[in-house]
Amino acid sequence: LIAVFAVPVCAESTLHEQIDAALSSGNPQYEKQVATPADDATFLRRITLDLTGTIPSAEKVRAFVADSSADKRVQEIDRLLASPEYARRMQYVFDTMLMERHPDKHVPAKDWRNYLRQAFLDNRHWDDLVQEMLTVDGTDEKTRPAAKFLLDRELKAEQVTRDLAQRFNSLFGETLILPESRVLDTSAKVPGIDGEKMSKSYKNVIEIFEDPKKQRKKVMSIKTDSAALEDPKDPETCAVYALYRLFASEEQQAELAQRYRAGGMGYGEAKQAVQDAALEYFGPARERREQLAADTDTLNDILAEGARKAREKGKQVLDRVQTACGLGSKHLAK
């Protein structure tokens, strides 16, 4: 459902104006969908229950019915949408809808719910809110609550994208192309310095282009077991060896694995081998990065062209999505 809320409405007119225009267009397909106008008391009860999950008091109903203002219904809707009660109800709705029964793992539920409630109090746009949930990585404490949607699922971005596309297609028909992962099985999971999956969100990464001295410090801090120097060690269960396999040749891997099993080698020596192999492997990439960083004009041109292509592709997808949802003036005018 998050995919549905991520779709922005066409800016030519507001959504309720488009709906009103469609219903009054004389199109036969809409004639049976027009309900009889509700009286004031019924309207207030319905709108209050829908927006806040509560029923208005008898005193509130009497005051609303007695109000002779021509725009009192619009005013009441605006008041409810700006109320703490609306924000609290939507917080519960979105918490249940987005997190389902996923247990707390990386972001406390309290922080997540406070984030949702504040978003509704601030009247944030749907597309901005969804974009934040799908792009933040949890490294910034200010935006970390928004990362709960991804972090607590412990899913890769491409898997979340696939799940959302499948959900959207199930609601609106085959509209979105399901992405296919191209990650090699042998390197699908890269361990971090704590032995868990490497992720900026978990603050356990070894950055490719950081200063070699800082990089070495992180490599030397990789978590290992307490085996003594002379003890044989199992390379297949060691995060250090798992990282080494990413950069070393098969011959080098076999040689280090043999030294693991023979004993007499400490983890510090293995970590240094990882550092040396990584520096050699990414050496050309480091040089290329330095060249690009020094030529800001070319770099900005590349970024601008990439942004243009992304907008062009994105507009094509958005047009299909809006058509499938029935949003946009062109669709409603038919």
XYZ file of C-alpha atoms in Angstrom:
334
model
C 0.000 0.000 0.000
C 2.917 2.358 0.496
C 3.276 2.348 -3.287
C -0.250 3.741 -3.648
C 0.412 6.631 -1.295
C 3.662 7.410 -3.093
C 1.806 8.424 -6.254
C 1.463 12.221 -6.451
C -1.795 13.633 -7.794
C -1.738 15.667 -10.997
C -1.246 19.343 -10.094
C -3.668 20.719 -12.725
C -6.435 20.735 -10.093
C -7.085 19.226 -6.679
C -8.283 15.644 -6.482
C -11.716 16.544 -5.088
C -12.188 19.042 -7.942
C -11.366 16.319 -10.467
C -13.823 13.943 -8.798
C -16.575 16.588 -8.673
C -16.006 17.364 -12.351
C -16.231 13.694 -13.263
C -19.424 13.132 -11.259
C -21.116 16.173 -12.820
C -19.959 15.414 -16.364
C -23.080 13.448 -17.266
C -21.083 10.285 -17.877
C -23.441 7.292 -17.284
C -20.757 5.286 -15.483
C -20.831 7.775 -12.596
C -24.609 8.250 -12.237
C -25.120 5.280 -9.898
C -22.131 6.303 -7.756
C -23.529 9.677 -6.674
C -24.962 9.344 -3.145
C -27.794 11.415 -1.724
C -26.374 14.419 0.199
C -26.183 13.694 3.945
C -27.777 15.972 6.535
C -25.461 17.938 8.841
C -25.648 15.520 11.767
C -24.920 12.489 9.573
C -22.114 14.310 7.782
C -20.424 15.299 11.044
C -20.679 11.784 12.447
C -19.258 10.208 9.294
C -16.390 12.641 8.809
C -15.371 12.589 12.481
C -15.404 8.795 12.593
C -13.460 8.540 9.333
C -10.759 11.051 10.284
C -10.339 10.535 14.028
C -11.893 7.155 14.780
C -14.250 8.756 17.313
C -17.894 9.831 17.373
C -18.681 13.515 18.018
C -20.445 14.409 21.237
C -24.115 15.383 21.250
C -23.101 18.923 22.185
C -20.772 19.113 19.178
C -23.491 17.821 16.849
C -26.030 20.387 18.096
C -23.534 23.221 17.661
C -22.669 22.086 14.139
C -26.313 21.778 13.089
C -27.068 25.226 14.503
C -24.143 26.818 12.661
C -25.468 28.743 9.638
C -22.085 29.217 7.922
C -22.177 28.207 4.260
C -18.690 26.693 4.414
C -18.982 24.976 7.798
C -18.381 21.519 6.335
C -15.134 22.591 4.703
C -14.073 24.312 7.917
C -14.830 21.196 9.971
C -12.825 18.978 7.639
C -9.867 21.367 7.821
C -10.130 21.474 11.619
C -10.175 17.693 11.925
C -7.265 17.252 9.515
C -5.183 19.639 11.636
C -6.142 18.010 14.934
C -3.927 15.793 17.140
C -6.709 13.191 17.059
C -6.383 12.828 13.279
C -2.595 12.534 13.510
C -2.900 9.878 16.212
C -5.430 7.838 14.226
C -3.335 7.974 11.061
C -0.276 7.007 13.097
C -2.046 3.809 14.185
C -3.337 3.123 10.664
C 0.055 3.533 9.010
C 1.919 1.690 11.748
C -0.348 -1.328 11.292
C -0.374 -1.084 7.504
C 3.375 -0.601 6.980
C 4.938 -2.608 9.791
C 2.304 -5.353 10.058
C 3.615 -7.746 12.734
C 7.329 -7.127 12.274
C 9.073 -7.117 15.676
C 11.284 -4.248 16.828
C 14.869 -4.862 15.738
C 16.747 -1.684 14.911
C 14.297 1.191 15.503
C 12.082 1.374 18.630
C 8.345 1.354 17.900
C 7.878 4.469 20.029
C 10.275 6.497 17.857
C 8.606 5.235 14.674
C 5.104 6.110 15.871
C 6.186 9.549 17.032
C 7.693 10.080 13.581
C 4.432 9.122 11.865
C 2.301 11.258 14.161
C 4.504 14.318 13.641
C 4.430 13.799 9.877
C 0.635 14.029 9.892
C 0.656 17.021 12.227
C 3.025 18.756 9.798
C 0.765 17.818 6.857
C 3.662 16.379 4.895
C 3.065 15.327 1.292
C 2.557 11.616 0.696
C 5.287 11.361 -1.917
C 7.821 13.152 0.314
C 7.004 10.905 3.252
C 7.255 7.699 1.239
C 10.461 8.828 -0.456
C 12.024 9.419 2.947
C 10.995 5.989 4.215
C 12.506 4.288 1.178
C 15.762 6.257 0.941
C 17.048 6.991 4.458
C 19.694 4.556 5.667
C 19.399 5.112 9.413
C 22.847 6.637 9.906
C 21.423 10.068 10.770
C 19.769 10.008 14.190
C 17.302 12.730 13.119
C 15.847 10.621 10.308
C 16.540 7.155 11.731
C 12.891 6.535 12.790
C 11.862 6.753 9.116
C 14.267 3.908 8.336
C 12.262 1.417 10.418
C 10.229 0.363 7.369
C 13.395 -1.011 5.740
C 15.704 -1.753 8.667
C 13.318 -3.911 10.680
C 12.525 -5.971 7.588
C 16.238 -6.480 6.967
C 15.558 -6.513 3.245
C 17.647 -5.228 0.390
C 16.355 -2.234 -1.540
C 15.683 -4.305 -4.667
C 13.598 -6.799 -2.668
C 11.494 -4.011 -1.141
C 11.032 -2.509 -4.612
C 9.912 -5.888 -5.927
C 7.454 -6.394 -3.049
C 5.940 -2.936 -3.581
C 5.637 -3.476 -7.329
C 3.897 -6.819 -6.772
C 1.489 -5.241 -4.299
C 0.698 -2.387 -6.670
C 0.138 -4.773 -9.579
C -2.214 -6.887 -7.466
C -4.330 -3.785 -6.790
C -4.235 -2.022 -10.164
C -3.204 -4.615 -12.739
C 0.119 -5.402 -14.401
C 1.617 -1.912 -14.484
C 5.105 -2.119 -12.989
C 7.984 -4.326 -14.117
C 9.331 -6.474 -11.289
C 13.072 -5.912 -10.755
C 15.390 -8.896 -10.817
C 18.420 -9.085 -8.533
C 21.800 -9.431 -10.236
C 23.844 -9.980 -7.079
C 26.144 -13.009 -7.220
C 25.260 -15.677 -4.657
C 28.927 -15.953 -3.674
C 29.059 -12.317 -2.609
C 25.454 -11.612 -1.724
C 26.274 -10.983 1.941
C 29.372 -8.998 2.855
C 30.190 -9.138 6.581
C 30.835 -5.939 8.515
C 33.371 -5.376 11.280
C 30.957 -6.991 13.759
C 30.448 -10.104 11.633
C 26.885 -9.150 10.720
C 25.728 -7.985 7.284
C 27.692 -4.875 6.312
C 25.444 -1.820 6.229
C 25.788 1.881 6.919
C 22.572 1.556 8.888
C 24.295 -0.844 11.300
C 27.411 1.350 11.476
C 29.728 -1.566 10.706
C 31.034 -0.609 7.257
C 34.557 -0.431 5.877
C 34.433 2.336 3.292
C 36.230 1.691 0.015
C 37.588 5.191 -0.542
C 38.344 6.339 2.991
C 41.851 7.171 4.195
C 43.974 3.964 4.252
C 44.963 4.559 7.886
C 41.328 4.839 8.971
C 40.448 1.874 6.799
C 43.183 -0.236 8.386
C 41.927 0.668 11.862
C 38.483 -0.656 10.946
C 39.885 -3.804 9.353
C 41.951 -4.542 12.452
C 38.801 -4.184 14.589
C 36.885 -6.943 12.757
C 35.303 -9.257 15.307
C 36.901 -12.721 15.586
C 36.777 -15.632 18.020
C 39.211 -16.135 20.907
C 41.345 -18.887 19.299
C 45.007 -18.722 20.323
C 47.792 -18.019 17.839
C 48.867 -21.661 17.612
C 45.318 -23.054 17.299
C 43.917 -24.239 13.943
C 41.088 -21.992 12.723
C 38.104 -22.482 10.437
C 38.247 -20.012 7.519
C 34.648 -20.736 6.496
C 33.257 -19.242 9.718
C 35.591 -16.237 9.864
C 34.453 -12.767 8.736
C 38.065 -11.816 7.979
C 38.445 -14.664 5.503
C 35.014 -13.912 3.992
C 36.224 -10.406 3.163
C 39.536 -11.698 1.828
C 37.699 -13.925 -0.655
C 36.161 -10.833 -2.271
C 39.535 -9.479 -3.385
C 41.975 -12.397 -3.601
C 42.551 -14.894 -6.396
C 41.539 -18.536 -5.923
C 45.190 -19.428 -5.390
C 45.587 -16.765 -2.704
C 42.361 -17.875 -1.033
C 43.517 -21.496 -0.912
C 46.883 -20.484 0.528
C 45.363 -18.404 3.325
C 42.767 -21.101 4.088
C 45.568 -23.640 4.483
C 47.382 -21.349 6.921
C 44.146 -20.968 8.909
C 43.765 -24.723 9.289
C 47.442 -25.354 10.035
C 47.560 -23.018 13.022
C 50.407 -20.713 13.962
C 48.844 -17.660 12.302
C 47.036 -14.952 14.262
C 43.979 -13.060 13.101
C 46.029 -9.862 12.965
C 48.071 -11.280 10.090
C 44.915 -12.309 8.245
C 43.435 -8.841 8.722
C 46.557 -7.252 7.280
C 46.191 -9.541 4.257
C 42.644 -8.228 3.804
C 43.832 -4.628 3.977
C 46.624 -5.211 1.441
C 44.326 -7.066 -0.960
C 41.626 -4.388 -0.740
C 44.063 -1.541 -1.416
C 45.418 -3.341 -4.475
C 41.959 -4.307 -5.764
C 40.483 -0.807 -5.487
C 43.677 1.028 -6.466
C 42.532 1.936 -10.020
C 39.104 2.978 -8.720
C 40.726 5.232 -6.107
C 42.785 6.962 -8.803
C 39.731 7.433 -11.037
C 37.712 8.844 -8.156
C 40.440 11.373 -7.375
C 40.486 12.460 -11.031
C 36.714 12.970 -11.089
C 36.697 14.790 -7.768
C 39.286 17.247 -9.099
C 37.194 18.036 -12.208
C 33.989 19.391 -10.679
C 32.620 20.766 -13.970
C 32.712 17.370 -15.665
C 31.350 15.717 -12.531
C 28.399 18.142 -12.366
C 27.692 17.579 -16.071
C 27.606 13.816 -15.507
C 25.266 14.215 -12.534
C 22.979 16.592 -14.444
C 22.733 14.226 -17.412
C 22.018 11.309 -15.092
C 19.286 13.311 -13.362
C 17.731 14.195 -16.733
C 17.619 10.555 -17.816
C 16.183 9.519 -14.441
C 13.410 12.134 -14.663
C 12.577 11.012 -18.190
C 12.315 7.366 -17.136
C 10.490 8.276 -13.946
C 7.856 10.283 -15.810
C 7.078 7.313 -18.038
C 6.557 5.084 -15.003
C 4.545 7.753 -13.181
C 2.255 8.208 -16.187
C 1.516 4.468 -16.193
C 0.931 4.466 -12.438
C -1.433 7.458 -12.520
C -3.402 5.939 -15.365
C -3.693 2.621 -13.517
C -4.879 4.413 -10.354
C -7.392 6.560 -12.222
C -5.654 9.764 -11.161
C -5.072 12.801 -13.351
C -7.483 15.037 -15.206
C -7.101 13.274 -18.551
C -8.208 9.950 -17.106
C -11.114 11.364 -15.090
C -12.350 13.363 -18.058
C -12.924 10.248 -20.150
